[in-house]
Coordinates of C-alpha atoms and ligand atoms in Angstrom, one line a residue:
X23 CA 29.6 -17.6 74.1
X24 CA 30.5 -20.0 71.3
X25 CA 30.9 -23.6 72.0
X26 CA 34.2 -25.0 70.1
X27 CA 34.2 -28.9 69.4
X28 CA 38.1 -30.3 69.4
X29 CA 38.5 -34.0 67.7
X30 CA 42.1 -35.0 67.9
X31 CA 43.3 -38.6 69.0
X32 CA 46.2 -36.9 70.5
X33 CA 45.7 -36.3 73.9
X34 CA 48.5 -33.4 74.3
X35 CA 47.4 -31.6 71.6
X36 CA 43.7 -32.0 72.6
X37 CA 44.7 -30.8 76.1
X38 CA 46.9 -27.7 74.5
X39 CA 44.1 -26.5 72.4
X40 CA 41.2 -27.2 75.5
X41 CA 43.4 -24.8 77.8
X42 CA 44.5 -22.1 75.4
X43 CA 40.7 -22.1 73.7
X44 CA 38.9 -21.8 77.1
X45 CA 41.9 -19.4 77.6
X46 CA 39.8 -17.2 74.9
X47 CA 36.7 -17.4 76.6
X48 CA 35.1 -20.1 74.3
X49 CA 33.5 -23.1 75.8
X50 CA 35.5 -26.4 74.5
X51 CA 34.1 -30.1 74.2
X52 CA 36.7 -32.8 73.0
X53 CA 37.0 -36.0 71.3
X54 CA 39.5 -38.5 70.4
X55 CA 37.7 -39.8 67.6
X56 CA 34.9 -39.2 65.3
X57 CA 32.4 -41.4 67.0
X58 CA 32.8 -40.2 70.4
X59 CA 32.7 -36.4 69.0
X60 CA 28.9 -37.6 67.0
X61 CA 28.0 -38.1 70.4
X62 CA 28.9 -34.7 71.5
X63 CA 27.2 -33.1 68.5
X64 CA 23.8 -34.9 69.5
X65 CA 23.5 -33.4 72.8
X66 CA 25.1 -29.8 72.2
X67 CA 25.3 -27.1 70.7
X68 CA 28.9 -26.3 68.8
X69 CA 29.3 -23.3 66.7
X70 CA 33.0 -24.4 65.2
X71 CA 34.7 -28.1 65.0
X72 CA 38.4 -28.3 64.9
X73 CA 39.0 -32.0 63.0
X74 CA 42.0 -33.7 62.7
X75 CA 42.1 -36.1 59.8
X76 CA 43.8 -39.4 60.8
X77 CA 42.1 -40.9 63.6
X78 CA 40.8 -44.1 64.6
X79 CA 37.5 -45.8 64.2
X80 CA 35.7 -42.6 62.1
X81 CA 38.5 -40.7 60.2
X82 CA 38.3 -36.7 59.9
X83 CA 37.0 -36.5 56.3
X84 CA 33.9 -39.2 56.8
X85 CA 33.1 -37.3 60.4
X86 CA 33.2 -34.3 58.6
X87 CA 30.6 -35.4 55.9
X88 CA 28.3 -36.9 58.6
X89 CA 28.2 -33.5 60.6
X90 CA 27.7 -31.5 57.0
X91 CA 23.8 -33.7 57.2
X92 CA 23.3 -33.8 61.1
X93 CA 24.2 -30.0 62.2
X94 CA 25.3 -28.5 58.9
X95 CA 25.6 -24.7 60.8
X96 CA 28.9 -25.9 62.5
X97 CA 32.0 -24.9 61.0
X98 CA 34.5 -27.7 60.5
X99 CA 38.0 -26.5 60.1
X100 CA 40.6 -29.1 59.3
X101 CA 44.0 -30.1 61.4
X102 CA 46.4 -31.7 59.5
X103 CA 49.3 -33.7 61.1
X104 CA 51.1 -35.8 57.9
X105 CA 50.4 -31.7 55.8
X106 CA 49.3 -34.0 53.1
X107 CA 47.6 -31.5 50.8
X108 CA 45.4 -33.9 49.3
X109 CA 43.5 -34.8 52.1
X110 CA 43.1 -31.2 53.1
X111 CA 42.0 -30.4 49.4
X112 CA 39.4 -33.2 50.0
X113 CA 38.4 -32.1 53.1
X114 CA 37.6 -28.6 51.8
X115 CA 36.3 -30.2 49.1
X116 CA 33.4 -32.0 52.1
X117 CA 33.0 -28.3 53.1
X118 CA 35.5 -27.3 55.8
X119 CA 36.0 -23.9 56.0
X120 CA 39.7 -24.5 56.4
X121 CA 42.7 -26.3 56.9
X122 CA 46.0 -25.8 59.8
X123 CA 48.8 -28.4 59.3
X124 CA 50.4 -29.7 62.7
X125 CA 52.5 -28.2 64.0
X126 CA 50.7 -24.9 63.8
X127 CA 51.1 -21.9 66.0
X128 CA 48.0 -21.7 68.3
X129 CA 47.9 -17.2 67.3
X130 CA 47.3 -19.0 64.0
X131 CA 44.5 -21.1 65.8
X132 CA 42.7 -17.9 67.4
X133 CA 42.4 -15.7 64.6
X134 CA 41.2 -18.4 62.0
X135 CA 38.6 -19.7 65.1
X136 CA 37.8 -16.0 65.6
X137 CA 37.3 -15.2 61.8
X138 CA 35.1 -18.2 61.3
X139 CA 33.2 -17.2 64.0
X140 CA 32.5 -13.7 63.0
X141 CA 32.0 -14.4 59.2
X142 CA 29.4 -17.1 60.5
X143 CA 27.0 -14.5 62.3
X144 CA 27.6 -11.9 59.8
X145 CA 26.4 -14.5 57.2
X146 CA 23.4 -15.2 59.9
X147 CA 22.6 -11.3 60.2
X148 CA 22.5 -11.0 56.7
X149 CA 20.6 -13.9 55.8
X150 CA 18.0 -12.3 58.7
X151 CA 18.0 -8.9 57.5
X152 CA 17.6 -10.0 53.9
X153 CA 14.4 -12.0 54.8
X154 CA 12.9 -9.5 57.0
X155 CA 14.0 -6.3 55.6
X156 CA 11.0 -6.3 53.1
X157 CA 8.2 -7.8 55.8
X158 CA 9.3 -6.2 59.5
X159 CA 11.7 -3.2 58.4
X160 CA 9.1 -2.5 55.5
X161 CA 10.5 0.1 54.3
X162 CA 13.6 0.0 52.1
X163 CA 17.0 1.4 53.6
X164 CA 15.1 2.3 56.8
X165 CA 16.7 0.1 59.2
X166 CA 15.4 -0.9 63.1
X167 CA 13.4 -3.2 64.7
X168 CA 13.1 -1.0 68.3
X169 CA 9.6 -1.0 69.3
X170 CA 10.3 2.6 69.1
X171 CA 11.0 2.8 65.1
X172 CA 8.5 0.1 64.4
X173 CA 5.9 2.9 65.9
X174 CA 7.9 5.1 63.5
X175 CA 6.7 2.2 60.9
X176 CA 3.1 2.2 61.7
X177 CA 2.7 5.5 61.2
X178 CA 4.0 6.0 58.2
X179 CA 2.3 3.5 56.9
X180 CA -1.2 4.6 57.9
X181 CA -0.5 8.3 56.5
X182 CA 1.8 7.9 53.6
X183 CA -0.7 7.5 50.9
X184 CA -2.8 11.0 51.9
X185 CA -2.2 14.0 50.9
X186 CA -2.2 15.1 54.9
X187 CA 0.9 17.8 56.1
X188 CA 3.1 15.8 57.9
X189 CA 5.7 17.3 59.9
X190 CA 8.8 15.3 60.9
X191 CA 11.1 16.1 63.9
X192 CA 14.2 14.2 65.8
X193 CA 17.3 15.3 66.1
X194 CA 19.9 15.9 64.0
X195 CA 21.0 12.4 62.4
X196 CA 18.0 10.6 63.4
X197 CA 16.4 9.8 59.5
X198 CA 14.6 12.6 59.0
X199 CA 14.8 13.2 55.2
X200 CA 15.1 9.2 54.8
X201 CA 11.3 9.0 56.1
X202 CA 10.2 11.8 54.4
X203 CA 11.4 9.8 51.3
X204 CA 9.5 7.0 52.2
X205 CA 6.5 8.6 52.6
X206 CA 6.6 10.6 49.3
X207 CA 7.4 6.7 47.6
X208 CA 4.9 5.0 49.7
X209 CA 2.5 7.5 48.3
X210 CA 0.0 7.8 45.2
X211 CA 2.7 11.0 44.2
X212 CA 5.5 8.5 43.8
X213 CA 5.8 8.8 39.9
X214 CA 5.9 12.7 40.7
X215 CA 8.1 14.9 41.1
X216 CA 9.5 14.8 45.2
X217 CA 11.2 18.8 45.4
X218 CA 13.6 19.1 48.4
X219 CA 14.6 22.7 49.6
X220 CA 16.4 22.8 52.8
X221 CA 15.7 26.0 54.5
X222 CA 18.3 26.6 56.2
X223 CA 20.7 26.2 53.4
X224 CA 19.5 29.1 51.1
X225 CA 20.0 32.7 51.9
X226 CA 16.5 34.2 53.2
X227 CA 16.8 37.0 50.3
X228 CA 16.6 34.2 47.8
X229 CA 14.9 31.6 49.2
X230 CA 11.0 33.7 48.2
X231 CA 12.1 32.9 44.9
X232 CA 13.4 30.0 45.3
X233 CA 10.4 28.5 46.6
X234 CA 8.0 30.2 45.0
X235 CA 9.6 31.4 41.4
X236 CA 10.2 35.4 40.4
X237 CA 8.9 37.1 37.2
X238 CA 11.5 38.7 34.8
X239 CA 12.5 42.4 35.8
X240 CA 11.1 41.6 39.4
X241 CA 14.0 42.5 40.7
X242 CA 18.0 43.4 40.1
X243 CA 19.2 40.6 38.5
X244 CA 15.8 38.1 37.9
X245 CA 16.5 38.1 33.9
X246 CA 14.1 35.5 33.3
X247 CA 11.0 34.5 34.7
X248 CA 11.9 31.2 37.0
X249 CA 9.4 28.7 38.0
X250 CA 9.6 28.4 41.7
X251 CA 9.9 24.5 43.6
X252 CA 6.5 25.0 44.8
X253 CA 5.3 24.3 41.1
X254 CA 8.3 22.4 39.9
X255 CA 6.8 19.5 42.6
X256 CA 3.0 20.5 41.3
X257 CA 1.1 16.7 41.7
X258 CA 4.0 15.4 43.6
X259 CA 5.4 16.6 47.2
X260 CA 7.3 19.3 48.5
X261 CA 9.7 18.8 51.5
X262 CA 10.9 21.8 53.1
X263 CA 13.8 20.6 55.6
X264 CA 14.9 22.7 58.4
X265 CA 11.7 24.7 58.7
X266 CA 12.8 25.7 61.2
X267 CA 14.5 28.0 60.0
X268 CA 12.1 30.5 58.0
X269 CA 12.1 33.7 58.1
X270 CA 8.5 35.2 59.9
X271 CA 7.9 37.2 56.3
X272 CA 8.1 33.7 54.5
X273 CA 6.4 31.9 57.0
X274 CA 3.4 34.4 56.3
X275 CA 3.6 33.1 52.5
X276 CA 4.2 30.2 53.5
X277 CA 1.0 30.4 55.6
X278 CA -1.2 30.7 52.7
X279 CA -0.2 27.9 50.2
X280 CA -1.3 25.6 52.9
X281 CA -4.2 27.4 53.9
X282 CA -5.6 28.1 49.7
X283 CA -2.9 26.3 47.9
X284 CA -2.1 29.2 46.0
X285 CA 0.8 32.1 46.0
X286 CA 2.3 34.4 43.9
X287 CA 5.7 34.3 42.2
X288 CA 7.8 37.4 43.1
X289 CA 6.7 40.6 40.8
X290 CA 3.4 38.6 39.9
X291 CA -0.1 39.8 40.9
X292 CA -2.1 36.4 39.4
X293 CA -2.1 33.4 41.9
X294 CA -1.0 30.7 41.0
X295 CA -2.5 27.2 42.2
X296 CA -1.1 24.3 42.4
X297 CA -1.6 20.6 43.9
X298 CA 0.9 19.7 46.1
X299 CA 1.8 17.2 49.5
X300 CA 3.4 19.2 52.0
X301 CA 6.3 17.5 54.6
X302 CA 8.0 19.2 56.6
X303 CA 10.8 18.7 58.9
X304 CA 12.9 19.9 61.6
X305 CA 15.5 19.8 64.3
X306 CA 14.7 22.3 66.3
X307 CA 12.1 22.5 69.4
X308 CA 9.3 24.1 67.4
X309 CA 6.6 24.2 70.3
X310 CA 9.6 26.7 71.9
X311 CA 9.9 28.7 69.2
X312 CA 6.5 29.8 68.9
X313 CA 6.5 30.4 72.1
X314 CA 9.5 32.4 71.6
X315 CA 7.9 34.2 69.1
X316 CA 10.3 32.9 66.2
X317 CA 8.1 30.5 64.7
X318 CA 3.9 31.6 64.2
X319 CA 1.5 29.7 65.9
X320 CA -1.0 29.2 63.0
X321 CA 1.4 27.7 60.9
X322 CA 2.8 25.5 63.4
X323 CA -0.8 23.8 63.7
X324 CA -1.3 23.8 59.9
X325 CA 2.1 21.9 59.9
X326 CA 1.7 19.7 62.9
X327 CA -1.4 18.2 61.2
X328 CA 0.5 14.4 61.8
X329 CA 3.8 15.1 63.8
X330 CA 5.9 12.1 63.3
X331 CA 8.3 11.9 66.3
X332 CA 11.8 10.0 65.9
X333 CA 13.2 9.2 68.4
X334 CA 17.3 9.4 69.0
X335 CA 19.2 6.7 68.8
X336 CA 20.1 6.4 72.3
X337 CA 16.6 5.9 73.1
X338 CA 16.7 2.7 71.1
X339 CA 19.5 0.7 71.5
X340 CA 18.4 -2.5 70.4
X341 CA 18.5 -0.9 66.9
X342 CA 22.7 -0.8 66.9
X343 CA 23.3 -4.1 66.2
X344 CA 21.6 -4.2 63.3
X345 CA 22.6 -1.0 62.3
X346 CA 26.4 -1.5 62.9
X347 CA 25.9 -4.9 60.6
X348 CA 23.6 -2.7 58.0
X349 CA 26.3 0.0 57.5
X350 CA 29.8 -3.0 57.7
X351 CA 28.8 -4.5 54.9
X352 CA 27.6 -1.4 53.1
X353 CA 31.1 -0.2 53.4
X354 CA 32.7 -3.4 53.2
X355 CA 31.5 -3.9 50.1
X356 CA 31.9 -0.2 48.5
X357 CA 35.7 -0.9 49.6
X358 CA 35.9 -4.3 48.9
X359 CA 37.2 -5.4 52.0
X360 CA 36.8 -8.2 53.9
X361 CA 35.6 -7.1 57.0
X362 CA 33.7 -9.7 58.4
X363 CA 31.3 -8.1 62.0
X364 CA 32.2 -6.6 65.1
X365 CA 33.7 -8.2 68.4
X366 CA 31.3 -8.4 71.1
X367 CA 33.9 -6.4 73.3
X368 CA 33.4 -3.7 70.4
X369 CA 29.4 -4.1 70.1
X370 CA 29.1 -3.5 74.2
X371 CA 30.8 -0.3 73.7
X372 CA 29.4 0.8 70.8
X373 CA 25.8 0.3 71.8
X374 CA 26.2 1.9 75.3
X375 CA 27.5 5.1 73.8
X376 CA 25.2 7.6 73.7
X377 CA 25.5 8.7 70.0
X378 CA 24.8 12.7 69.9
X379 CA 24.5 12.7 66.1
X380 CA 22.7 9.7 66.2
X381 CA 22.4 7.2 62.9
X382 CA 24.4 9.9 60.5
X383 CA 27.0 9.5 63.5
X384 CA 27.1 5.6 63.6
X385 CA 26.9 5.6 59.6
X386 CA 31.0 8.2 59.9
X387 CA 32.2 6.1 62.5
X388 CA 31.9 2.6 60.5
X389 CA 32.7 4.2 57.1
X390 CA 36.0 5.7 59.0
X391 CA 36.6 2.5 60.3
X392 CA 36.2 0.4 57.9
X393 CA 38.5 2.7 55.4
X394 CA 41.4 2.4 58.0
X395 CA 41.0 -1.2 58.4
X396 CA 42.7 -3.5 56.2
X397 CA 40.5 -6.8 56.8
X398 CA 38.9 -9.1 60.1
X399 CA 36.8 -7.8 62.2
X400 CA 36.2 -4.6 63.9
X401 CA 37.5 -4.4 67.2
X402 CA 37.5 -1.9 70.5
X403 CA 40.8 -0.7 69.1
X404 CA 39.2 0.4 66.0
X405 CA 36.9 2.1 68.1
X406 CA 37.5 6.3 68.1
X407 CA 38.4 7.5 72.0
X408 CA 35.1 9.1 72.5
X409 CA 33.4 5.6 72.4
X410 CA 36.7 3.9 73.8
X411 CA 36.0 5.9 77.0
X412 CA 39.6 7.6 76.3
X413 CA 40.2 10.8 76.1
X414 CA 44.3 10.8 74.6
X415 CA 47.4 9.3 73.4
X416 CA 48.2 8.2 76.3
X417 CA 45.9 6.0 77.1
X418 CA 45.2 4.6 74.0
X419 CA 49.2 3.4 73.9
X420 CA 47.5 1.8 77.7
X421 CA 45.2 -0.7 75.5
X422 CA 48.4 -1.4 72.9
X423 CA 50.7 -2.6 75.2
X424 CA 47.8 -4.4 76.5
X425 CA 49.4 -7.9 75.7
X426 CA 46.6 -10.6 75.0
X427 CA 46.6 -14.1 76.0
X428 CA 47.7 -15.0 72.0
X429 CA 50.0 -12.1 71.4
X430 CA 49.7 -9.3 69.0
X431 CA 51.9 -8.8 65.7
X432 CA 54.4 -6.4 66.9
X433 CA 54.5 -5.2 63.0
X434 CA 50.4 -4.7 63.3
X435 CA 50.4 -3.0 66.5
X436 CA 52.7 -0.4 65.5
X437 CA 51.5 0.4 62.7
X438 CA 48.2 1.1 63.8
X439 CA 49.9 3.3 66.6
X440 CA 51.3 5.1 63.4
X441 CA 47.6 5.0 62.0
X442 CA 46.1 6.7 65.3
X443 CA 48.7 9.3 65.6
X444 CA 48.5 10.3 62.0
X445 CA 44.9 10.6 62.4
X446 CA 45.1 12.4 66.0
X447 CA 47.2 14.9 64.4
X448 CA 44.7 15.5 61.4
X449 CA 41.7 15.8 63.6
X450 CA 43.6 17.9 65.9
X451 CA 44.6 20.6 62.9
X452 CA 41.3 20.3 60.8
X453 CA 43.2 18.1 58.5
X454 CA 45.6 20.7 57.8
X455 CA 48.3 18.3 56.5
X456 CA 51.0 21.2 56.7
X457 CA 49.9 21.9 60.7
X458 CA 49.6 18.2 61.3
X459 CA 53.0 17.4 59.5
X460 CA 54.5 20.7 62.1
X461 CA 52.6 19.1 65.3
X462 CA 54.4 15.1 64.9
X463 CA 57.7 17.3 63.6
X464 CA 57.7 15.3 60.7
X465 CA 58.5 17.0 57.0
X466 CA 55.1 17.4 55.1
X467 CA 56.2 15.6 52.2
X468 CA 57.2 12.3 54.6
X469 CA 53.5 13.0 56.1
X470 CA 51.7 12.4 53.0
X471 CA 53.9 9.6 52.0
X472 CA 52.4 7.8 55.7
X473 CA 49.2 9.2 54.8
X474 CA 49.3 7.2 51.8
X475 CA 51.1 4.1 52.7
X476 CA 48.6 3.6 55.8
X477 CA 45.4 4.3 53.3
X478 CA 44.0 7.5 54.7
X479 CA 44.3 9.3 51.6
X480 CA 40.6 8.5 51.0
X481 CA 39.7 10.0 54.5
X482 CA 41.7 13.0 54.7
X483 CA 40.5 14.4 51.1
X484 CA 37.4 14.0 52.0
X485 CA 37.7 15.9 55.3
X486 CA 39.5 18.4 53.4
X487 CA 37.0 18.8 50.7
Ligands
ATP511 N1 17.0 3.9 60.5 C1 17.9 4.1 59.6 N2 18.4 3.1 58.8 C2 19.4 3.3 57.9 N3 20.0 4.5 57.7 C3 19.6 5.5 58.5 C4 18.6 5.4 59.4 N4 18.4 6.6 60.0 C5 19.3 7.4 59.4 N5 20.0 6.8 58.5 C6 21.1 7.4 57.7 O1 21.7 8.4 58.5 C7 22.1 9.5 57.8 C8 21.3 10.7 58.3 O2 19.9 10.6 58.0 P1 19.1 11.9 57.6 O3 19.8 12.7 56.6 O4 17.7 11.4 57.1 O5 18.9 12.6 59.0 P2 18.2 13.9 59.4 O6 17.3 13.6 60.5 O7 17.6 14.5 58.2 O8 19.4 14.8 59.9 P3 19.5 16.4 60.0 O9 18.6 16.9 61.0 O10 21.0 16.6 60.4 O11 19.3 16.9 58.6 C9 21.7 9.2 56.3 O12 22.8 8.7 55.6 C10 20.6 8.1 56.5 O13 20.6 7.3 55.3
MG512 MG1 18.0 16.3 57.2

């Protein structure tokens, strides 16, 4: 809970802004004049100090200056009853975060105190993330401080520079190819050449030569002799994704490049050798497979030399936080918005959800979010039903009409009723604008126009491509 610190000499206003602050859920201390609220200072903790300027005994602007030395983490924003704009300037100038001139409408009052708040522990997470990204996180872009993923951590540290198989599996989502990065980088191989071949992704006809290169005339079509990945990434690392999903006659040839380091390109009867790390991952349960007899035992154990194990993200929940704050102002930034956290109402729900698709998941759901958003910070309205706990319109129109305390923006809240039903309709049709325009009986040229106007442009091209 944050502790709010009201100096005022006026006693109604102090007892206005006590009750409609507490109101909020923030604890309130209060002064009626600078001295008496030094006093507070020394014996508690305030996050934010509202300060107005004319006041007996210590005036704002010299209360303001002694706090900046005595507790300079609390925010001072500045109440102004005479609206001189000098004395607000000079206040700012002292290092208030802001100024209100009396009257002022206490909405006004919650969303300033609430922005200030946020922006101050996103500036706090940042300033912790930057110092310990590089010493706890140790690895670049990999972000978690679980005691799971800092077992993730250890590993990879004690196996990165070998030139052991390692073979990575987690669900989908969970940072797979992100580690195997890391490990080819952490690695004496790093200048080399790190070849990725997903699998899965490459038709099995194709994927022999693929991997391991065809000679001219080998076949209908091979006009040229090709190389093969498996010697592109000679002295580096090869990271064959998804190996889960090889064919058995490629798993044979597969077989023997780790057993020899050697193989043939297609239509070639001289071996070639070649020095090269093998990683492999996978999302699939590849104990079960063998014993299904899709995968072959032998190579499962020449694979599983070190199995690196990820665990899901629900199995770590202690890494959200830092995620969700990793991934805002990644997206923030790239869209130059000023989004400044999450609401704690919005950080209980999105920690407790149980995240199927794991990091890639989280990493959508903020990049969506943040796109629709237009600036402050995120909130359980932002949130998408499945994490809401809603399943429909109706409900969600529930949590609109859900007045609070300090009002809404009747201009805001429809419009981002407009937002959600734009973007219901989308999801419902596979962004088929032209179904989604005949599903809200609206004309598709007046959809695209609200597509545009409410900034999901950006969101529904990229579904659509
Ligand atoms: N710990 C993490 N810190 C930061 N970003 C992460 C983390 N884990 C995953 N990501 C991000 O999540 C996304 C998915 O990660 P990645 O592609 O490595 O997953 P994967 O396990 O290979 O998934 P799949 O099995 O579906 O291929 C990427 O954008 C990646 O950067
Ligand atoms: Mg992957």
């Amino acid at each position: 809970m944050s502790h709010i610190l009201i100096v005022d000499d006026e006693v109604a206003i102090r007892r206005a802004l006590e009750k409609f602050l507490t109101g909020l859920g923030y604890k309130v201390l209060s002064a009626g004049d600078g001295e008496e609220a030094i006093k507070i200072l020394e014996k508690n903790p305030i996050d934010l100090a509202l300060v107005d300027l004319v006041m007996p005994k210590l005036d704002g602007i010299s209360f303001i200056r002694k706090m900046k030395l005595m507790a300079p983490e609390v925010i001072p924003i500045v109440l102004t009853g005479f609206g001189t704009i000098t004395s607000a300037v000079e206040a700012m100038k002292v290092g208030a975060y802001h100024y209100l001139t009396k009257p002022f409408e206490l909405e006004d009052i919650a969303s300033l105190v609430q922005t200030a708040l946020d922006h101050k522990n996103l500036k706090k997470e940042n300033h912790f993330l930057k110092k310990h990204l590089y010493e706890k996180y140790r690895f670049e872009n990999i972000i978690g401080k679980s005691d799971e993923i800092q077992a993730v951590f250890d590993l990879i540290e004690k196996v990165a520079d070998t030139d052991s198989t390692i073979l990575i599996l987690g669900e989908s989502g969970t940072g797979k190819e992100l580690i195997a990065k890391a490990l080819h980088f952490n690695s004496a191989r790093k200048e080399k050449p790190l070849i990725t071949v997903n699998c899965a992704a490459i038709p099995e006809e194709l994927l022999e030569s693929e991997l391991f290169g065809h000679m001219k005339g080998s076949f209908t079509g091979a006009v040229a002799t090709t190389q093969g990945r498996f010697l592109a990434a000679n002295n580096g690392t090869i990271f064959l994704d998804e190996i889960g999903d090889m064919s058995p006659k490629l798993q044979v040839k597969l077989l023997r490049v780790l057993q020899e380091r050697k193989f043939e390109p297609v239509g070639a009867n001289q071996p070639i050798e070649v020095d090269v790390r093998i990683l492999a991952a996978t999302h699939q349960n590849l104990e079960e497979r063998v014993k299904n007899g899709k995968f072959r035992e032998d190579l499962f154990y020449r694979l599983n030399v070190i199995p690196i194990h990820i665990p899901p993200l629900r199995d770590r929940p202690t890494d959200i936080p830092l995620l969700l704050s990793y991934f805002i102002s990644k997206y923030a930034q790239q869209t130059k918005k000023e989004i400044a956290g999450v609401t704690e109402k919005a950080k209980r729900l999105l920690t407790s959800y149980d995240w199927p698709g794991n990091v890639r998941e989280l990493e959508n759901t903020i990049e969506r979010i943040v796109i629709l958003k237009e600036k402050g910070s995120i909130d359980f309205t932002d949130l998408p039903d499945k994490i809401r706990g809603n399943s429909g319109i109706s409900k969600s129109r529930g949590n609109l009409f859900d007045i609070p305390e300090a009002g809404v923006s009747f201009k805001n809240a429809i419009d981002d009723f407009e937002k959600e039903l734009i973007l219901k309709a989308l999801e419902k049709t596979g962004w088929n604008k032209n179904k989604a325009a005949t599903l809200l009986k609206l004309n598709r040229t007046t959809l695209v126009e609200k597509i545009k106007k409410r900034g999901l442009e950006k969101l529904a091209d990229k579904q659509e491509g």
